[in-house]
Coordinates of C-alpha atoms and ligand atoms in Angstrom, one line a residue:
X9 CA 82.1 82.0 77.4
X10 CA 82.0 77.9 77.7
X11 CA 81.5 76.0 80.0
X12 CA 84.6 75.1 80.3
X13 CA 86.5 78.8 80.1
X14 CA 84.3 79.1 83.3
X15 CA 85.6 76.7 85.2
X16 CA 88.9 76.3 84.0
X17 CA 91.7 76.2 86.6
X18 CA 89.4 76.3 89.8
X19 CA 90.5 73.9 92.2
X20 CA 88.9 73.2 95.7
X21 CA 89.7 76.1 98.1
X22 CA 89.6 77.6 101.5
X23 CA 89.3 81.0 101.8
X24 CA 90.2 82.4 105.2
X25 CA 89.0 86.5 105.6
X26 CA 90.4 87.9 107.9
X27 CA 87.8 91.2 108.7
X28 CA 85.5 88.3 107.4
X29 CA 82.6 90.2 109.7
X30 CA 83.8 94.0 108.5
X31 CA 82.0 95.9 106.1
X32 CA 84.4 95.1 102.8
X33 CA 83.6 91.5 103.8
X34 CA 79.9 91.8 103.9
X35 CA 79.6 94.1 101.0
X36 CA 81.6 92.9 98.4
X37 CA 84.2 90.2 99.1
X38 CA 81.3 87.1 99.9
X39 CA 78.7 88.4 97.8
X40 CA 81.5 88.4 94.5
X41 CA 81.6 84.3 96.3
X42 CA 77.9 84.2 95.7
X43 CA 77.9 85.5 92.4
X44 CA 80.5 83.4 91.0
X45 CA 78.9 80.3 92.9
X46 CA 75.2 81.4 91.2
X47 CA 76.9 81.4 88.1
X48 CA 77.8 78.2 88.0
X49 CA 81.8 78.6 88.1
X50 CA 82.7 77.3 91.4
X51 CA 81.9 73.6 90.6
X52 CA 84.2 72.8 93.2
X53 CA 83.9 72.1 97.2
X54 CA 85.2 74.8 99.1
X55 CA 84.5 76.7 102.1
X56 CA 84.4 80.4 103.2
X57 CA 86.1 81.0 107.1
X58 CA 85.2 84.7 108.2
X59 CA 87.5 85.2 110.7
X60 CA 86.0 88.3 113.5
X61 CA 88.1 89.6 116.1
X62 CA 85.8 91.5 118.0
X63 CA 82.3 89.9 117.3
X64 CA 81.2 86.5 118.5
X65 CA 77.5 86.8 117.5
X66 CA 77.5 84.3 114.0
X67 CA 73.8 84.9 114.1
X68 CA 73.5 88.6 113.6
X69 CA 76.7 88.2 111.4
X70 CA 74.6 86.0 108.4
X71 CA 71.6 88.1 109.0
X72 CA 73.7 91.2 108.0
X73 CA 75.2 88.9 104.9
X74 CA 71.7 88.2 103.3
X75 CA 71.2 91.6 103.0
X76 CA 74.1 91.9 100.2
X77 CA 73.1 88.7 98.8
X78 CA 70.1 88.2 96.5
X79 CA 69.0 85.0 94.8
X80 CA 66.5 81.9 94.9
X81 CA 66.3 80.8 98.4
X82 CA 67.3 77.3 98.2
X83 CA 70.6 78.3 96.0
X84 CA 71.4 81.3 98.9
X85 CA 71.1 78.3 101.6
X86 CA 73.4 76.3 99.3
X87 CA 76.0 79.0 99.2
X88 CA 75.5 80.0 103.3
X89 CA 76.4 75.9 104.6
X90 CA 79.6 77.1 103.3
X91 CA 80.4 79.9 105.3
X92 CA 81.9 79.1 108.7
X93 CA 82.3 82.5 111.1
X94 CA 85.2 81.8 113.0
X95 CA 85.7 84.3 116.7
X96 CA 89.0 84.6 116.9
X97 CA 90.2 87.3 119.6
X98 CA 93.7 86.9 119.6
X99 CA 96.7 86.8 117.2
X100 CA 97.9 83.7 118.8
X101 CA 98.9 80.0 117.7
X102 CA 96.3 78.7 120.2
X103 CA 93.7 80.6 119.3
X104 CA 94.6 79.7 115.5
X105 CA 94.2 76.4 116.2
X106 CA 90.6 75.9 115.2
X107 CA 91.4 77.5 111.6
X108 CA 94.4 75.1 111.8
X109 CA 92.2 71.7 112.4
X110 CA 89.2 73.1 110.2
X111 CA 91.7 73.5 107.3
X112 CA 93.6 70.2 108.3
X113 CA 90.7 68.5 107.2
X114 CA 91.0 69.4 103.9
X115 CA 94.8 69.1 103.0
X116 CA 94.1 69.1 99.0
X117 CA 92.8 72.2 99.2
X118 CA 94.7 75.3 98.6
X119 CA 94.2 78.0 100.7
X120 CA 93.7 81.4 100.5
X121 CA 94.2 84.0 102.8
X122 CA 92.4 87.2 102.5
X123 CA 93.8 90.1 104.3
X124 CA 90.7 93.0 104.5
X125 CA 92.0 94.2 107.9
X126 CA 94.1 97.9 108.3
X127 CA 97.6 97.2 106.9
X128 CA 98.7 97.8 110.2
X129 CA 97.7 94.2 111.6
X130 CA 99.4 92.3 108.5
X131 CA 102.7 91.7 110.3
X132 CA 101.2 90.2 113.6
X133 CA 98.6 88.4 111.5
X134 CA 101.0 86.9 109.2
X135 CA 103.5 86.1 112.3
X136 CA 101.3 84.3 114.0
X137 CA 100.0 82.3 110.3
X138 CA 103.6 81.1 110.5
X139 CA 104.0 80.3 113.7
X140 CA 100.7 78.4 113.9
X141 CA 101.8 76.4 110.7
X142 CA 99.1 77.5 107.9
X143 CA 100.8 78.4 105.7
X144 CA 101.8 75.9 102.4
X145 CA 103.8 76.0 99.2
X146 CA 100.6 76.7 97.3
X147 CA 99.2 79.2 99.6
X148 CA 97.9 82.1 98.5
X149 CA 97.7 85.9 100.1
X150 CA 94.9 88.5 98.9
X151 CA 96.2 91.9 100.3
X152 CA 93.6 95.0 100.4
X153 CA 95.0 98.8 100.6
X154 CA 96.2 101.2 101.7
X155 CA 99.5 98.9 101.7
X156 CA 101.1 101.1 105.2
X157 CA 100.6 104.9 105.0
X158 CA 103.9 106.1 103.4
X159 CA 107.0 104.2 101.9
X160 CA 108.9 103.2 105.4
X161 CA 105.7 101.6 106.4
X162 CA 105.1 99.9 103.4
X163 CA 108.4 98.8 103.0
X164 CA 108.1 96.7 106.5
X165 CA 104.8 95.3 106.3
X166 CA 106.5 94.0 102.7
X167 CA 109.0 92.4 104.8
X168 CA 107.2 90.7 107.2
X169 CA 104.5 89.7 104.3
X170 CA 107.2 88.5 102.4
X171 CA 109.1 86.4 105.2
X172 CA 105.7 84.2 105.4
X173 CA 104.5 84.3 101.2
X174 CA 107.1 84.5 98.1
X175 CA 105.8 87.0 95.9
X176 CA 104.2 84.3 93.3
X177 CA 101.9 84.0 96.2
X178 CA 101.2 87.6 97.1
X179 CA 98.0 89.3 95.3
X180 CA 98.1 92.9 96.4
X181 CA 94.2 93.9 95.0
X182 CA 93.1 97.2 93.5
X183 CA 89.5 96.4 93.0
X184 CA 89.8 99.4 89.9
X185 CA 91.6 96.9 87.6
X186 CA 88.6 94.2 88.1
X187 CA 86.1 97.0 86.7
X188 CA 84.8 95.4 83.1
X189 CA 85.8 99.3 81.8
X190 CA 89.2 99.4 83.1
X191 CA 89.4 96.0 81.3
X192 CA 88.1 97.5 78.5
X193 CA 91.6 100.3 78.3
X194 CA 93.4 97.8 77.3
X195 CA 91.2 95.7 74.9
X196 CA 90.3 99.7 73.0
X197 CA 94.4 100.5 73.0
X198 CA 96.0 97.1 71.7
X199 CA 93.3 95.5 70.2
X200 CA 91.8 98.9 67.9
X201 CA 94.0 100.0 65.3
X202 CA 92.3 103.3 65.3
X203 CA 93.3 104.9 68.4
X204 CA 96.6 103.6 69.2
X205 CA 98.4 105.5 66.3
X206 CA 97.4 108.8 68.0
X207 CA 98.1 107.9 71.7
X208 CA 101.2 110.3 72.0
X209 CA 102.5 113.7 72.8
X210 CA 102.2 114.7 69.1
X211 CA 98.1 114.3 68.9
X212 CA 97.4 114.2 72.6
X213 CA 96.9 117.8 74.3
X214 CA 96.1 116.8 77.1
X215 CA 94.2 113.5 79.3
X216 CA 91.9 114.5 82.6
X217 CA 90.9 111.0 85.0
X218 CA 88.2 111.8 87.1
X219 CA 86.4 110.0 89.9
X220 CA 83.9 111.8 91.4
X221 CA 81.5 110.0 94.6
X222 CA 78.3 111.4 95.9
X223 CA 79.5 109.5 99.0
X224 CA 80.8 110.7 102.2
X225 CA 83.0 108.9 104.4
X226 CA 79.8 106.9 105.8
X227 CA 81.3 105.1 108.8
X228 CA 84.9 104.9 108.0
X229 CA 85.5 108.2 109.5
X230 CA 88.1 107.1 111.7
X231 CA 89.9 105.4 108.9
X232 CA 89.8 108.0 106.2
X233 CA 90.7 110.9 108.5
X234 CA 94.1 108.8 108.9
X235 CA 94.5 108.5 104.9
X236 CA 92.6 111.1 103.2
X237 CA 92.0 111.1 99.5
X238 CA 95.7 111.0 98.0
X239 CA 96.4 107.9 99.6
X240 CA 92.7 106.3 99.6
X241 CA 92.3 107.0 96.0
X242 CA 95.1 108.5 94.3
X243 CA 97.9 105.9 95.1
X244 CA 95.8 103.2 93.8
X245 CA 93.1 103.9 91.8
X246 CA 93.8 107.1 89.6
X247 CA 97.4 105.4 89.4
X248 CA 96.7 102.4 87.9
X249 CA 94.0 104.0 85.9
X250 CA 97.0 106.2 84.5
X251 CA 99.0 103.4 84.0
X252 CA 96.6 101.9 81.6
X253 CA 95.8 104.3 80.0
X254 CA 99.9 105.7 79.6
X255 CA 101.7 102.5 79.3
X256 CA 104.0 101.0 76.1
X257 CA 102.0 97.8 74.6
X258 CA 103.0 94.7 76.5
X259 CA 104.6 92.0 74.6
X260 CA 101.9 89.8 75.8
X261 CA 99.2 89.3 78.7
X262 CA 101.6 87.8 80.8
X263 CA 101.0 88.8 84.4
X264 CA 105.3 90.1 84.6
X265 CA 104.7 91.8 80.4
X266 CA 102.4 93.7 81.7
X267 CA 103.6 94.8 84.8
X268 CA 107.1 95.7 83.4
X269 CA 105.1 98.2 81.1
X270 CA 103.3 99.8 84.2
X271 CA 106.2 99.9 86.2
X272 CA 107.9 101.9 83.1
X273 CA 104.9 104.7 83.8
X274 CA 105.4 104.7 87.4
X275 CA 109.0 105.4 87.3
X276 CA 108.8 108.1 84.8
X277 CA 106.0 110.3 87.0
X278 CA 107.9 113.7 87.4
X279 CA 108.1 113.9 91.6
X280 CA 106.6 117.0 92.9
X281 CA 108.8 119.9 94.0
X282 CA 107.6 122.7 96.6
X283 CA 107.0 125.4 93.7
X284 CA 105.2 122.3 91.8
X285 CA 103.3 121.9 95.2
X286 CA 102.0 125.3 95.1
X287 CA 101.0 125.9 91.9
X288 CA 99.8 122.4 90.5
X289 CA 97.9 120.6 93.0
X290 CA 94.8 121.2 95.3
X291 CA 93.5 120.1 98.3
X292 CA 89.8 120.4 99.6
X293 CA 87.3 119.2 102.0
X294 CA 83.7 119.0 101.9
X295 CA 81.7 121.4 103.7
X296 CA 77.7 121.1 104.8
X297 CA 75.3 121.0 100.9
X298 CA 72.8 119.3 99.0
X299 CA 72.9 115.6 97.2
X300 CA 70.8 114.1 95.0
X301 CA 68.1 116.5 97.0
X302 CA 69.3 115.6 100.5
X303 CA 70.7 117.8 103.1
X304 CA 74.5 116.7 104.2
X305 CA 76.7 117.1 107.0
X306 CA 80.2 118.7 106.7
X307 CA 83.5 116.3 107.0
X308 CA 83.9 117.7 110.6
X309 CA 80.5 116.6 111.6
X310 CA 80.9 113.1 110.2
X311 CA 83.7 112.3 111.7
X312 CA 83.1 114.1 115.0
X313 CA 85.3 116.2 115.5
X314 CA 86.3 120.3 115.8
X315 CA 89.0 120.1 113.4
X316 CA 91.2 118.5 110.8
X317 CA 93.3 119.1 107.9
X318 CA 92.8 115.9 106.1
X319 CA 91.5 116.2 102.5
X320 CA 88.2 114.8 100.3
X321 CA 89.4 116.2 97.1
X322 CA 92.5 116.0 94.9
X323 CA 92.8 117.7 92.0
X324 CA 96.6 117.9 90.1
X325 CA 98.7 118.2 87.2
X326 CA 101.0 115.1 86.5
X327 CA 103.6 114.7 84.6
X328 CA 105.2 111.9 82.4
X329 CA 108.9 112.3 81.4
X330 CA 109.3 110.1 79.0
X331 CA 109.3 109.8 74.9
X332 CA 105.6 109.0 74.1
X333 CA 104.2 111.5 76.5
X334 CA 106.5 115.0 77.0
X335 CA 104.6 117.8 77.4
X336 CA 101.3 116.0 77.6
X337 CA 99.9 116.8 80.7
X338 CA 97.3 114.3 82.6
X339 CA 95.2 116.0 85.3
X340 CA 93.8 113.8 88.2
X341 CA 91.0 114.4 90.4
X342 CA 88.8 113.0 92.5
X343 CA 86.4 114.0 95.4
X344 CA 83.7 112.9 98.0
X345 CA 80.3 114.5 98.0
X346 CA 80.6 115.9 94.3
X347 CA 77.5 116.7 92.6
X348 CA 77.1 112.9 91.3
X349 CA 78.9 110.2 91.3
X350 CA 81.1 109.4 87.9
X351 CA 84.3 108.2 86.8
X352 CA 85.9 109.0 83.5
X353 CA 89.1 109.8 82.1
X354 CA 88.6 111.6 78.9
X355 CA 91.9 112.0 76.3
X356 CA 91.6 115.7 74.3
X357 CA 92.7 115.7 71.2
X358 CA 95.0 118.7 69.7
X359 CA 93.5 121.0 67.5
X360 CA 94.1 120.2 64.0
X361 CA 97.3 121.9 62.2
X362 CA 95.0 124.2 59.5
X363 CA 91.8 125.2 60.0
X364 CA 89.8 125.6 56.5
X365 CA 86.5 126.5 58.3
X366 CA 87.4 129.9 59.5
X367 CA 83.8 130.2 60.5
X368 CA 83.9 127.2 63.0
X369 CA 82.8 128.4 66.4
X370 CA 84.3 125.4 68.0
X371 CA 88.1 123.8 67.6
X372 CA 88.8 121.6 65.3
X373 CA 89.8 119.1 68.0
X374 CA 87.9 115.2 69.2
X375 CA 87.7 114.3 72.2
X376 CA 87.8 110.5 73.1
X377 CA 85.5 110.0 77.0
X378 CA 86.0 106.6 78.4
X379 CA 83.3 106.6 80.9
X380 CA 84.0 103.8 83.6
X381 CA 80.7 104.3 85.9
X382 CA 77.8 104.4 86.5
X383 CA 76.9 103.9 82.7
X384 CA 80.0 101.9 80.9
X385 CA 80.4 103.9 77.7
X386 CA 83.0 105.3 75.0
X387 CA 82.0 108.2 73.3
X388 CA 84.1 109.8 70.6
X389 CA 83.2 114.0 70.2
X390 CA 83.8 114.9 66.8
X391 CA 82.3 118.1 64.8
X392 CA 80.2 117.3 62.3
X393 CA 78.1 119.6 59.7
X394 CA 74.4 120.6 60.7
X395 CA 72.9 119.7 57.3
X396 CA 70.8 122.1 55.1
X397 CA 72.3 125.1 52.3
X398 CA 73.7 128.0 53.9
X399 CA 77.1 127.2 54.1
X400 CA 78.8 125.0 56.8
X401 CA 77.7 125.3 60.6
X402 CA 79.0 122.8 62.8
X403 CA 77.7 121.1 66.0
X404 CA 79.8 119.0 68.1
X405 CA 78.2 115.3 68.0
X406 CA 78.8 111.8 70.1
X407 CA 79.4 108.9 68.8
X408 CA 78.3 106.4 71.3
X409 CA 79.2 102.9 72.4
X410 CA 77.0 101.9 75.2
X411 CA 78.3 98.8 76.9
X412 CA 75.1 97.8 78.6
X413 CA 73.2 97.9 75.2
X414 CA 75.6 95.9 73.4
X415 CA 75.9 93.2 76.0
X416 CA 73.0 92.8 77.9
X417 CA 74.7 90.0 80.4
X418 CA 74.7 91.5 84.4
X419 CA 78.1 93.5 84.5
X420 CA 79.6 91.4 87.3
X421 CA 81.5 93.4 90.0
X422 CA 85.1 94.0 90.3
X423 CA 85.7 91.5 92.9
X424 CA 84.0 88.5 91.5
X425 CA 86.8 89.1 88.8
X426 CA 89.5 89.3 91.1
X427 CA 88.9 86.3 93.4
X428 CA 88.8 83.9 91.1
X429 CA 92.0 85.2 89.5
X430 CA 93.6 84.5 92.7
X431 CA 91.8 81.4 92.5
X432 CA 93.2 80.5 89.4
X433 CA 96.5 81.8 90.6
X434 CA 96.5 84.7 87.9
X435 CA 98.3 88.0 89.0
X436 CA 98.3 90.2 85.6
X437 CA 95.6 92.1 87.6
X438 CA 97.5 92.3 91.1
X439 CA 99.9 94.9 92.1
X440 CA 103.7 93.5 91.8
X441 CA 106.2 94.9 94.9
X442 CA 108.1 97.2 92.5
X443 CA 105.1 98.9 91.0
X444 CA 104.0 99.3 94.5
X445 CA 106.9 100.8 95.9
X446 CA 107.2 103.0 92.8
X447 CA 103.9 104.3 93.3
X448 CA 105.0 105.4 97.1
X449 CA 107.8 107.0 95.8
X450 CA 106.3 109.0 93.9
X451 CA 103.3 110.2 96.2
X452 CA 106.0 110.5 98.7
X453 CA 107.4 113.6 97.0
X454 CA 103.6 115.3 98.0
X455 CA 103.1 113.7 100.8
X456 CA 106.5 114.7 102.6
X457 CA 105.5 119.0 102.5
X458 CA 101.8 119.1 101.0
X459 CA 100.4 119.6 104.7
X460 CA 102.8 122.9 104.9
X461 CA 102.8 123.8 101.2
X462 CA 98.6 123.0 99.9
X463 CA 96.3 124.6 101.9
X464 CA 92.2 122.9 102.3
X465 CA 90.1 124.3 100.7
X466 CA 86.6 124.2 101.6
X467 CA 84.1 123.0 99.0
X468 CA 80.4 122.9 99.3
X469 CA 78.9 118.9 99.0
X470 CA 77.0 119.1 95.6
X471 CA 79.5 121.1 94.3
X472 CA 82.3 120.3 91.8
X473 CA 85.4 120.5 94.5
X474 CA 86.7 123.8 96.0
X475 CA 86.5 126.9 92.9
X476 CA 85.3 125.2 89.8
X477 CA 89.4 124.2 89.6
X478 CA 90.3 125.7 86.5
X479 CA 93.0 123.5 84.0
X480 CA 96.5 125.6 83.9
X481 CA 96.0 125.9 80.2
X482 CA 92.4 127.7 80.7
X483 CA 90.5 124.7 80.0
X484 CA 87.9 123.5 82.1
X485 CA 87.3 120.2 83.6
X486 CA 85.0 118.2 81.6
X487 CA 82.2 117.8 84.0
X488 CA 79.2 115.3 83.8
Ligands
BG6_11 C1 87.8 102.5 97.9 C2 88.0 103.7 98.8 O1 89.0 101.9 97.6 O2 87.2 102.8 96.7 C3 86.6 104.3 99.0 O3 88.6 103.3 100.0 C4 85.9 104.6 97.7 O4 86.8 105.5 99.8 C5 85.9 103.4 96.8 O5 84.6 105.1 98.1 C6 85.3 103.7 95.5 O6 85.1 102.6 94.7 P1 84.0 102.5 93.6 O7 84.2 101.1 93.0 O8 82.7 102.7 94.3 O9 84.3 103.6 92.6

């Protein structure tokens, strides 16, 4: 990249986050600030206003920083005079009033706010942005998921959000489609001639996305027994993973081409009936194992309590009615505390119409795995001859494409990507309303019964998810 491809497009800014002292904050959100800064492509002035509610000790809030934040000393004291920690206790226009006048002093710069607070406080949050008078033309909103907890509520935080931003100015962030993999889908489908002939129904048996975490629910226990896996991960992640991976080539990159094409893919998901509820989807939750050599606690014990129903595993047959896919199952799953942590989504080829090598212990059938993490790899499975007389014997063999060995540049993280898109102002890689309200539609038709119809499972952590979950058609999940 140039110089000037870095930099292109970023003007001055002031972030505001919201949650600037919460654990997204410190983690990822000002680190991917660092990183960008280190890296040379904020050549601009800007400053970064973390915004706490309950914390008023600025102190202890940058020690905690510096320990996601790792460079040269003089360039990390550089990046830190930028940060201002803000306590502000209330949702109220006077205690706004210092973010008003600290951003008052810089009127040319846009500003961004950064919503990584529970869904829940939008509204009042964005009420009181108005009221206080923050908000500009060329602001911009960043807004992190889950967007509400089922359709109704995501329709009205949508409709206070949208009575303060127009949706040019509304970034809702899936920090999936900022992985360099992800990326990657759509650079493999519509930029390889190879592959793209075969995407469809006729050559495709069948597609499994996996994304498995060693991880618990560390200390968001309180949070994720509200939400549970089908709404932390499945109406996000695995659905915009199946988007790419699904969609109709966009006419262009443009932010609306490609969105219309995802839409397209959300809209023709088959909603679940009750029989489909009972037969083609599973629910689990982790029990007390072993990870990575280390004893672990059970859900219950992480988050306290004697009981819950609320799930750490999805697995589930989905199904796309429309021309290019019919028939063409793709199964999703995802889990905490699985044996190790991966993400893949791996496309099964049929098996070939006429088999000339009757003695072929294994199909005549590739297998295309997109590995998004840890390692970032495609590997293409194809049977090839074990050489020597004797006739043919066959051994199934990878063809590999390792990322990390063909570019040796850091991998930067998701975010870092994602900021300075909003930065720029570019929103091909931001949820649009209708794709979001799509996706709720659609997970409502589980949602509504699954607590009646699926019961939990109980899996052991280090395990695969409850029962080795077998594949409908016999096959089984391709593991790590
Ligand atoms: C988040 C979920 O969106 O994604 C977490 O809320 C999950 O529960 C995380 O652990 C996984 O992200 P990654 O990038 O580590 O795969």
């Amino acid at each position: 990249m140039t110089a000037n491809q870095l930099t292109a497009d970023i003007t001055s800014f002031n972030l505001v986050i919201f949650g600037g002292d919460g654990d997204l904050a410190r983690r990822k959100i000002i680190p991917a600030l660092y990183y960008r800064f280190a890296d040379n492509q904020l050549q601009v002035d800007f400053n970064l206003f973390c915004i706490s509610r309950s914390h008023s000790d600025e102190n202890a809030f940058k020690k905690q920083l510096l320990e996601f934040i790792d460079g040269p000393d003089k360039l990390v004291d550089k990046f830190m005079k930028q940060v201002v920690f803000m306590h502000i206790p209330q949702n109220d226009v006077e205690n706004y009033s210092v973010l008003k006048n600290a951003l008052d002093k810089n009127p040319d710069f846009q500003r961004i706010f950064y919503l990584s607070v529970p869904s829940s406080a939008f509204p009042e949050i964005c009420d009181t942005m108005l009221a206080a008078d923050l908000i500009r033309e060329s602001s911009k909103v960043v807004l992190e998921k889950p967007l509400g907890h089922d359709l109704k509520s995501s329709i009205e935080i949508n409709s206070v959000i949208s009575k303060a931003f127009k949706e040019s100015q509304i970034f809702r962030i899936d920090h999936y489609l900022g992985k360099e993999t992800v990326q990657n889908l759509m650079v493999l489908r519509f930029a390889n001639h190879l592959f793209e002939r075969a995407w469809n129904a006729e050559n495709i048996e069948n597609i499994q996305i996996t994304v498995a975490e060693s991880i618990g629910v560390e200390k968001r226990g309180a949070f994720y027994d509200k939400t549970g896996a089908l709404l932390d991960m499945v109406q996000n992640h695995l659905l915009q993973l199946l988007c790419l991976i699904a969609m109709e080539p966009p006419f262009s990159l443009d932010p609306d081409a490609v969105r219309n094409e995802k839409l397209k893919v959300l809209k023709s998901l088959r909603p679940f009936t009750k029989e489909m509820l009972r037969t083609e989807i599973v629910r689990g939750q982790y029990t007390r194992g072993t990870v990575d050599g280390k004893k672990i606690h059970s859900y219950l014990e992480d988050i306290d309590a004697y009981e819950s129903d609320t799930e750490t595993f999805v697995a589930m047959k989905v199904h796309i009615d429309n021309w290019r896919w019919k028939n063409t199952p793709v199964y999703l799953r995802t889990g905490k505390r699985m044996k190790k942590r991966y993400s893949d989504i791996v496309i099964n080829f049929k098996e070939l119409p006429h088999n000339i090598f009757p003695d072929s212990k294994y199909p005549l059938q590739n297998k295309l795995i997109i590995r998004l993490q840890p390692e970032e790899r495609i590997e293409l499975v194809q049977l090839s001859k074990i050489p020597g007389p004797g006739g043919y014997r066959f051994k199934p063999i990878s063809l590999k494409l390792d990322f990390m060995d063909s570019f040796k540049d850091r991998m930067p993280d998701a975010y870092e990507r994602l900021i300075i898109d909003v930065i720029r102002g570019n929103q091909t890689l931001f949820m649009r309303h209708d794709e979001l309200m799509a996706a709720w539609e659609w997970i409502e038709s589980i949602n509504k019964h699954w607590q009646k119809e699926v019961p939990i499972h109980l899996y052991e952590s280090g395990s695969w998810g409850p029962g080795d979950f077998i594949l409908d058609n016999g096959t089984r999940w391709q593991t790590h």
